[in-house]
Short mmCIF file of C-alpha atoms in Angstrom, two decimals:
data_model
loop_
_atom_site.label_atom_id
_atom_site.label_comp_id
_atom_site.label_asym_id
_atom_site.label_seq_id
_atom_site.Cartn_x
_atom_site.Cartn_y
_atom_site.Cartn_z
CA UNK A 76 -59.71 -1.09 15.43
CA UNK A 77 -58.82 0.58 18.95
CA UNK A 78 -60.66 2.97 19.66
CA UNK A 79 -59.11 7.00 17.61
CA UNK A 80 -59.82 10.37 18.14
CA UNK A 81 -62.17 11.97 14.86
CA UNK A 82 -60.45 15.46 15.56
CA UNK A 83 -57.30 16.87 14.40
CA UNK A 84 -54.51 16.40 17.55
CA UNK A 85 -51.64 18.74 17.11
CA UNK A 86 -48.96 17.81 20.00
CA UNK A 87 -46.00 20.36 19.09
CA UNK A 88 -42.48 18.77 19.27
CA UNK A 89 -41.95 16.00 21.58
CA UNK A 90 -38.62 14.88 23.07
CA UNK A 91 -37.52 11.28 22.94
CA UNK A 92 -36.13 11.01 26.49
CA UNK A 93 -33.48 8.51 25.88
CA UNK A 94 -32.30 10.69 22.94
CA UNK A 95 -32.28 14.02 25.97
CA UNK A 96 -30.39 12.25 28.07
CA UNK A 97 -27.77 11.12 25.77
CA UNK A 98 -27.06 14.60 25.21
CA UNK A 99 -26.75 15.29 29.25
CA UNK A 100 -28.82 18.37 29.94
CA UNK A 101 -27.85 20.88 32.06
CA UNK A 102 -31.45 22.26 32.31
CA UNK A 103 -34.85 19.90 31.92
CA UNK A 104 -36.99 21.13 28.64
CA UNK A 105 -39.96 23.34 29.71
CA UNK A 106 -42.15 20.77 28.69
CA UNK A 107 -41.46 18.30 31.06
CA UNK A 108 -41.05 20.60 33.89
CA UNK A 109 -44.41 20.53 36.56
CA UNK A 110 -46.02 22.70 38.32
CA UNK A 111 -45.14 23.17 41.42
CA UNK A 112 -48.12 21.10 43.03
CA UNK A 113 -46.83 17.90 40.84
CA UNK A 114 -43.58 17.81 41.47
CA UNK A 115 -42.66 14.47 43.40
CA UNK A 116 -41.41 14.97 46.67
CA UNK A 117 -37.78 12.71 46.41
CA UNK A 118 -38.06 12.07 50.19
CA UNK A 119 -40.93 9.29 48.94
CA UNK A 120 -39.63 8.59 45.94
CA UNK A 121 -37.75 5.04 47.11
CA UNK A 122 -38.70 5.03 51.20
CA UNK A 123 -42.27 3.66 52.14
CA UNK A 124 -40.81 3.64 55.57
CA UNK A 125 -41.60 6.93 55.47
CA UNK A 126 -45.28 6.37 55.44
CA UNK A 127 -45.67 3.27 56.82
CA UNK A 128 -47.41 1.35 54.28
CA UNK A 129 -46.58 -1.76 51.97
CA UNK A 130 -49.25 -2.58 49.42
CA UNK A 131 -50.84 -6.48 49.78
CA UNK A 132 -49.81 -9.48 48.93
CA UNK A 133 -51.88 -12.21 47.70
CA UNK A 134 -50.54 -15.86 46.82
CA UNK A 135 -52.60 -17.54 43.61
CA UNK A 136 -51.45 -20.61 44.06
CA UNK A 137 -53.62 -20.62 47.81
CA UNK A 138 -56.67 -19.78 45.59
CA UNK A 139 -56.32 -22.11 42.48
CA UNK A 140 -55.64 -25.38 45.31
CA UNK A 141 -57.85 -25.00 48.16
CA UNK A 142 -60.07 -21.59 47.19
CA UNK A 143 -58.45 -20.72 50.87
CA UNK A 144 -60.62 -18.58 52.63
CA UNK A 145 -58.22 -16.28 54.38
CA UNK A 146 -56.64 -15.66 50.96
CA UNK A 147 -60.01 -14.84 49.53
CA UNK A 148 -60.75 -12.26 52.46
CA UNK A 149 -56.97 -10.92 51.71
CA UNK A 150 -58.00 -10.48 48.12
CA UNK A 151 -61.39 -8.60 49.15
CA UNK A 152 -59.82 -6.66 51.84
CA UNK A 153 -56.80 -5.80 48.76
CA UNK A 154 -59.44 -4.52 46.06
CA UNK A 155 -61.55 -2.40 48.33
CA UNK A 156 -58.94 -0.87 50.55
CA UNK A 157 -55.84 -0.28 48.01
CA UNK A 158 -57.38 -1.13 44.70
CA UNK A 159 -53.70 -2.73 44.26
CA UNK A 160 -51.71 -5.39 45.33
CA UNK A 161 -49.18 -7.60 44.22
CA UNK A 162 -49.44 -11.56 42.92
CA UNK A 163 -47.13 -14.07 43.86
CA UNK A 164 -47.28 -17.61 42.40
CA UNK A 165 -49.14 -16.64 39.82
CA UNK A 166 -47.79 -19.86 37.42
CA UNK A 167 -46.21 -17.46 34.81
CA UNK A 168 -42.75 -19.30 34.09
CA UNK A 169 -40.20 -17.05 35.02
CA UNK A 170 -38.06 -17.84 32.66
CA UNK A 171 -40.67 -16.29 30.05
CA UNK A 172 -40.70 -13.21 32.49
CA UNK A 173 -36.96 -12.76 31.78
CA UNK A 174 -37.23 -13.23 28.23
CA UNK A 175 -40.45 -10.70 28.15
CA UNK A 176 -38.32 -7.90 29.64
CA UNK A 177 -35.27 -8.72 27.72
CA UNK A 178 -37.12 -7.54 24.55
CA UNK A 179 -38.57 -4.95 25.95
CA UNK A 180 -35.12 -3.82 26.31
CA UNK A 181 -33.24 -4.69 23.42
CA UNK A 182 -36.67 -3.01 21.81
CA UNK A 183 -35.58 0.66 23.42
CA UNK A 184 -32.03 -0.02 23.10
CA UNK A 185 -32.56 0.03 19.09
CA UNK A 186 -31.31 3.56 17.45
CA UNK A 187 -34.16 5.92 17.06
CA UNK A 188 -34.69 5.88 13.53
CA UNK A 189 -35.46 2.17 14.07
CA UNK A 190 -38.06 2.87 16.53
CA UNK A 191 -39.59 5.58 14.76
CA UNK A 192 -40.50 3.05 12.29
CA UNK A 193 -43.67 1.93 14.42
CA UNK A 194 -44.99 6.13 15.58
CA UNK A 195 -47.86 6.47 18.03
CA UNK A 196 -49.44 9.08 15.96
CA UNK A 197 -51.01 11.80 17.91
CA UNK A 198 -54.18 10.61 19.62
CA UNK A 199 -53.95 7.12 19.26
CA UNK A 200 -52.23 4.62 21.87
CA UNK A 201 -50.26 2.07 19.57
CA UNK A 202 -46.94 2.69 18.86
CA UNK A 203 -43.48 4.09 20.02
CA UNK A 204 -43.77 7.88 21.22
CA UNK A 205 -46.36 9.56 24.52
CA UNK A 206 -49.21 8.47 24.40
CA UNK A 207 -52.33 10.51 25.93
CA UNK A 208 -50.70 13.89 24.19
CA UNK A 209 -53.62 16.05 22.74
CA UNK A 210 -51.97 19.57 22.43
CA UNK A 211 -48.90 21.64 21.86
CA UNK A 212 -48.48 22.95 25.49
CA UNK A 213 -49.52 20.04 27.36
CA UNK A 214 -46.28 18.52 30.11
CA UNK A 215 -45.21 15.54 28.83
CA UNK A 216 -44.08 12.26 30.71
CA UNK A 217 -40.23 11.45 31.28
CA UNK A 218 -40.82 8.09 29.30
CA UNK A 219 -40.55 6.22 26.28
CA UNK A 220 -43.84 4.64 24.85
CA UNK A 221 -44.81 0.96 22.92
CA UNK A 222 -48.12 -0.29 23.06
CA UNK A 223 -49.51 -2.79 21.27
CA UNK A 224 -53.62 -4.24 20.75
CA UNK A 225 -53.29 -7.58 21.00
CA UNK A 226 -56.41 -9.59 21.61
CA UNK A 227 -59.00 -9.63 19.51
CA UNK A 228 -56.60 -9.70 16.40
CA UNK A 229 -59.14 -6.66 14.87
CA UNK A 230 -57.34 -4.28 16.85
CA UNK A 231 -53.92 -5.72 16.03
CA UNK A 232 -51.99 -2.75 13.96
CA UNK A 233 -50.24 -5.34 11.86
CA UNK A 234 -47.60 -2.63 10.77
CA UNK A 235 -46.59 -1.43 14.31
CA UNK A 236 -45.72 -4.84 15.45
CA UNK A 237 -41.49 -4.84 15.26
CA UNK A 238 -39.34 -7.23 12.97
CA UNK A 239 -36.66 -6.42 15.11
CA UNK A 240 -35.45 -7.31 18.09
CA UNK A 241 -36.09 -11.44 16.58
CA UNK A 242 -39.06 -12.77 18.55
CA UNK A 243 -40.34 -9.97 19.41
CA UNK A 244 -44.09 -11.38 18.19
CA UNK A 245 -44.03 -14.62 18.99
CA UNK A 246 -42.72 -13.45 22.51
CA UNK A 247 -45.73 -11.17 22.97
CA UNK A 248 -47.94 -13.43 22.04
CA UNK A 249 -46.48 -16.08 24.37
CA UNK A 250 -46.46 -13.79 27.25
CA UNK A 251 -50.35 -11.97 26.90
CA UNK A 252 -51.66 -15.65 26.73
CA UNK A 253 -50.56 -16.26 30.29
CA UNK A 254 -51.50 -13.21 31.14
CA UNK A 255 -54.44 -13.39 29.51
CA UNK A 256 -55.43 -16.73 31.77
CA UNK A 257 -54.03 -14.90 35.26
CA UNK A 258 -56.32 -12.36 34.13
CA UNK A 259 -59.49 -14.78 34.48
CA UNK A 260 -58.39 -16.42 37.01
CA UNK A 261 -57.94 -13.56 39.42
CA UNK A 262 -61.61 -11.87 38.10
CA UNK A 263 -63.03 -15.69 39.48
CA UNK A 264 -61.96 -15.16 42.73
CA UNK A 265 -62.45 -11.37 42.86
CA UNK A 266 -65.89 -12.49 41.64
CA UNK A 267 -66.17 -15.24 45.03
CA UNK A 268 -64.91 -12.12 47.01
CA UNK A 269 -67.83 -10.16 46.27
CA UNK A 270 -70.13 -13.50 46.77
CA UNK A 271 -70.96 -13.36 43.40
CA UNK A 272 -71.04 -16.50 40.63
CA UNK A 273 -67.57 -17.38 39.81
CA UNK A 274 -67.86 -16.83 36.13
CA UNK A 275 -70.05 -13.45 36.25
CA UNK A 276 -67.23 -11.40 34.47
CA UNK A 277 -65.59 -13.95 31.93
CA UNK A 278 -69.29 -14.31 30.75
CA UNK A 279 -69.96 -10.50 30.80
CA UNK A 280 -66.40 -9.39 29.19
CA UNK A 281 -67.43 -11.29 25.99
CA UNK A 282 -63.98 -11.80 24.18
CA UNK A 283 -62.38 -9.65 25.95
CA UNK A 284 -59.80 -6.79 25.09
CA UNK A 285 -55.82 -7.05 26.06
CA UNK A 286 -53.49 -4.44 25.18
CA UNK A 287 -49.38 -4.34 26.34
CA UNK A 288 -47.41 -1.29 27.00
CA UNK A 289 -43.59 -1.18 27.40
CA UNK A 290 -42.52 2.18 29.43
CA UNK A 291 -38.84 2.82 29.54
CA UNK A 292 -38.14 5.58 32.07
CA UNK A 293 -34.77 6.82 31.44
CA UNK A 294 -32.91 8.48 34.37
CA UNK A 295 -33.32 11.94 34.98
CA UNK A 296 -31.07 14.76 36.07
CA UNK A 297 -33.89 16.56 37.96
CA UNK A 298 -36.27 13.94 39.08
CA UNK A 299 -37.70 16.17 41.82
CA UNK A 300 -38.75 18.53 38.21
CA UNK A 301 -40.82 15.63 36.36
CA UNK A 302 -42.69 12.83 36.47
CA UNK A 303 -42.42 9.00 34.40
CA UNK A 304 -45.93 9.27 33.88
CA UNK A 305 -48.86 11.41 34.88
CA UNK A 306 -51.31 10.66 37.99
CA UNK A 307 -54.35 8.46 36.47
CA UNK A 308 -56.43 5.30 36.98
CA UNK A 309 -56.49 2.71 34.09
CA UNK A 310 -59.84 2.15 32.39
CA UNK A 311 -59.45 -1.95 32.39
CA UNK A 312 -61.02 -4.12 34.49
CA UNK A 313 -57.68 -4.99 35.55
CA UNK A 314 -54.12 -3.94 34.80
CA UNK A 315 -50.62 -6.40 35.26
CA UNK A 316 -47.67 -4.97 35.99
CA UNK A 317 -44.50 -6.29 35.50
CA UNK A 318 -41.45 -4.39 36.70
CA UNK A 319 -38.30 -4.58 35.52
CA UNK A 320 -35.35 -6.45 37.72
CA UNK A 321 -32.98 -3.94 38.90
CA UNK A 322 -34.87 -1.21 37.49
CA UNK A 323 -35.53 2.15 40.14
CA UNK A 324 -38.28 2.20 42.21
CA UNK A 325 -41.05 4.00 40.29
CA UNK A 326 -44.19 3.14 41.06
CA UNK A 327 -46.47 5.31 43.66
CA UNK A 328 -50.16 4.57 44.55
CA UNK A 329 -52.53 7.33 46.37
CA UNK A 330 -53.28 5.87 49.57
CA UNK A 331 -55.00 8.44 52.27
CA UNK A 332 -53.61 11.46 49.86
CA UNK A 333 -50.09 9.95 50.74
CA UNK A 334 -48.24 8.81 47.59
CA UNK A 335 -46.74 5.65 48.43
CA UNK A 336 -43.92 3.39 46.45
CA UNK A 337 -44.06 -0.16 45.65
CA UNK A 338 -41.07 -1.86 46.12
CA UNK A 339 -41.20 -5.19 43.85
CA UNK A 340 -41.41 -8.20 45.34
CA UNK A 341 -38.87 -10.48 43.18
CA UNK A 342 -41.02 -12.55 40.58
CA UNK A 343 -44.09 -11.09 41.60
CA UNK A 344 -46.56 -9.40 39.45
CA UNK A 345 -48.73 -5.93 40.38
CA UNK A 346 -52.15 -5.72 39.62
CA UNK A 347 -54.48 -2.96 40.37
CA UNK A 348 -58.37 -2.52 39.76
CA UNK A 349 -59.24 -0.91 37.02
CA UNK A 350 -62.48 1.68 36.63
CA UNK A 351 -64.55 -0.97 35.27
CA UNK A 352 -64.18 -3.38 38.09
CA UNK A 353 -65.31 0.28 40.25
CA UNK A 354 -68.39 0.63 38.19
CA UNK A 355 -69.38 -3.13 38.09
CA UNK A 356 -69.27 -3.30 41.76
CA UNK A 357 -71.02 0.12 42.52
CA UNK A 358 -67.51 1.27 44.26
CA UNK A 359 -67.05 -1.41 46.37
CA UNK A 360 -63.95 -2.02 44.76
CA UNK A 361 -61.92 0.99 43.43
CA UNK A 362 -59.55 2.18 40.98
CA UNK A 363 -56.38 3.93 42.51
CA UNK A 364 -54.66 6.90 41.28
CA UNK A 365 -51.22 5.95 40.44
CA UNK A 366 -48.09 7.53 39.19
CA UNK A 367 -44.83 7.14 37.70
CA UNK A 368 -41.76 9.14 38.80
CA UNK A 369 -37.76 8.98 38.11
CA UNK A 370 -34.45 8.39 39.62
CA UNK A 371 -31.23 9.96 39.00
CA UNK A 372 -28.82 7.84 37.80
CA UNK A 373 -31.10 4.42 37.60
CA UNK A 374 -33.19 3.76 34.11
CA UNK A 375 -36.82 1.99 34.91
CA UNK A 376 -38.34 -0.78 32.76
CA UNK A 377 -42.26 -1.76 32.96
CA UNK A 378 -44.38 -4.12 30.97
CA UNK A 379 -47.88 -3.12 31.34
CA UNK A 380 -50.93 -5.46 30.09
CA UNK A 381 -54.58 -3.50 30.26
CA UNK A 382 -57.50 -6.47 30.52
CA UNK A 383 -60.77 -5.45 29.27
CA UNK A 384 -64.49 -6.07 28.44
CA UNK A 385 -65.51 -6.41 24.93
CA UNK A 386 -65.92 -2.58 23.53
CA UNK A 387 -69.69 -4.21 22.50
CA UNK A 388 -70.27 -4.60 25.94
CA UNK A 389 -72.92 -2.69 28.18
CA UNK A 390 -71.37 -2.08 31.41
CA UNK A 391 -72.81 -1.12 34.79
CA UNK A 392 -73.02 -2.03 38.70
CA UNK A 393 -74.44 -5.31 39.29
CA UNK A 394 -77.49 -5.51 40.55
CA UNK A 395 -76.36 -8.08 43.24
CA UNK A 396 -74.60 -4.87 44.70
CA UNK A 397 -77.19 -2.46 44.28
CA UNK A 398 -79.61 -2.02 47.30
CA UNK A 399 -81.21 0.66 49.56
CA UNK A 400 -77.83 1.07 51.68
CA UNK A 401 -75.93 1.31 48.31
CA UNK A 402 -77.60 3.23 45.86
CA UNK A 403 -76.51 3.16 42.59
CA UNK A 404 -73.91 5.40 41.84
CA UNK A 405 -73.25 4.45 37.91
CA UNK A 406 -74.93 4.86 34.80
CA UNK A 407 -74.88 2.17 32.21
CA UNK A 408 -72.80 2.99 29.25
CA UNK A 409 -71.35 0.98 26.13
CA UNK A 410 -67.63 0.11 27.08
CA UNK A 411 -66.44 0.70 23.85
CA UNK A 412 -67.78 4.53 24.01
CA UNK A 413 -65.79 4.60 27.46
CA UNK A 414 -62.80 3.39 25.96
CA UNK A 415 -63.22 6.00 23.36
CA UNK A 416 -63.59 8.84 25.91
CA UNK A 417 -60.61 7.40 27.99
CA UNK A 418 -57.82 7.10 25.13
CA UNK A 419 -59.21 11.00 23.93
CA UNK A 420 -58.20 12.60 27.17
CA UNK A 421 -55.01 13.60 28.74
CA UNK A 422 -54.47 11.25 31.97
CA UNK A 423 -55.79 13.33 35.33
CA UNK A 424 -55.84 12.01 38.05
CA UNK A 425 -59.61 10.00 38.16
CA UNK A 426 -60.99 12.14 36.10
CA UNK A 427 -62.05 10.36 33.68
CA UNK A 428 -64.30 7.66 35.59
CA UNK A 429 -67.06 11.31 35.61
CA UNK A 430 -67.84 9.75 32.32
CA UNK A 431 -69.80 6.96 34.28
CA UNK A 432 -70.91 8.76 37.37
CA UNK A 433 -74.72 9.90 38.52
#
């Protein structure tokens, strides 16, 4: 099973956001109000004009023909300067894009008592609810929860996966294969990036661990109050985003302490480096603090899938990038302890990632 917390988790009441804005506050809840360091500035909520910066853009289909080596140095110059960028031909049919967020949606659109069904109970990340709640006075997200283990089929929660909408499980399935092989296909070149064997991390990861998350961000009277999802780095090795077509801009990436949006690139996917990809190359590649925040009057829609090592797996910088100028900077440490000690704690900022540090 996924990895669960052995101590009791009381969370309090929690909200379902689609439910609140049905009713059409005139005030936010206290819970999901921020302090006032958190709160989003709106000015950079949809205008990376106003910091100059547009994430990278890398093209698969340059790697997979010719291994092109301007691509490659795009890819490097992506993972150790952003830690994000976004994939275009990436050979995931589109059409199975489109039917991937369609149930997503018709999944959120169900009444609540339908979707209550499949609970994330406190301290675990599977399910419909917040995830990474652990106590009664905690801020909550503006955001509707489903995640899902997926691969290996031990972590699968047979009784969280939906009967309704129809398809729902053969479309999942469907969908994490392909991203399960853009998954190894980008760590190959990421691997010939770092001059490094091309199959250093497929061998490594063992059978490795895939999880999906569905966020629905409904819109928010007060956006400049909240945020979709608290400031974190993922623990994968690497994370795919896909964001939903006409959806708000919600996505923001620390770059230089300036939070910066991602505007979607039709048909492309996002991917960012996770903390394992930091500690397997000693830092040379990092994880990014991200974020989620809301819009006013627009709803957001994101499929997330987390790509990981084996939790069997012993995990630290390769030697390859270990020398005098660049001491080692992480321990080694059983992934499946780290994933343990990730899904236990509240998301802050990169917190987490001291679990690994010297």
């Amino acid at each position: 099973m996924a990895p669960v917390p052995s101590f009791p988790v009381k969370v309090g009441h929690i909200d379902d956001v689609q439910e609140l804005k049905k009713t059409k506050p005139s005030s936010i809840p206290e819970r999901f109000v921020r302090d006032m360091m958190e709160r989003p500035k709106l000015a950079t909520v949809t205008t990376p004009s106003s910091c100059n910066l547009n994430i990278p853009v890398v093209d698969l289909s340059k790697l997979l023909n010719s291994q092109d080596f301007h691509e490659i140095k795009k890819l490097s110059s992506s993972c150790e300067e952003w830690g994000f960028f976004q994939v275009i031909n990436h050979g995931i049919d589109l059409d199975l894009l489109e039917k991937m967020e369609k149930i997503a949606m018709e999944f959120f659109m169900l009444p609540l008592e339908e979707k209550q069904k499949y609970p994330m109970s406190p301290g675990t990340v599977q399910g419909y609810g917040q995830a990474f709640v652990f106590s009664e006075d905690q801020k909550l997200d503006w955001c509707n929860m489903f995640a899902l283990g997926v691969e290996p089929h031990f972590i699968r929660n047979p009784k969280l996966w939906p009967t309704k909408p129809l398809e729902f499980s053969e479309t999942i399935d469907i969908y994490s294969r392909e991203i399960r092989k853009l998954c190894k296909n980008l760590l190959k070149y990421i691997a010939v990036s770092l001059g490094l064997n091309e199959d250093i991390f497929e061998e490594m990861f063992g059978v490795a661990v895939q999880a999906v998350r569905m966020n629905y961000y409904p819109a928010c009277p007060r956006p400049d109050l909240v945020l979709g999802l608290s400031p974190h780095s993922d623990g994968s090795a690497l994370t795919v985003l896909q964001q939903g077509k006409c959806s708000s801009v919600g996505l923001q990436i620390l770059k230089d302490n300036v939070w910066v949006p991602v505007q979607p690139i039709p048909n492309a996917l996002v991917i960012n480096i996770g903390d394992t990809i930091e500690v397997l190359t000693n830092g040379r590649y990092k994880s990014v603090e991200h974020r989620a925040v809301t819009h006013q009057e627009k709803d957001r829609l994101s499929i997330v899938t987390f790509y990981a090592p084996s939790y069997e797996i012993e995990l630290g910088p390769l030697q390859k990038l270990v020398d005098e100028n660049n001491p080692c900077k992480y321990k080694r440490y059983n992934h499946g302890e780290y994933s343990m000690h990730y899904v236990t704690n509240k998301l802050q900022g990169k917190k987490t990632l001291e679990f690994a540090k010297i």
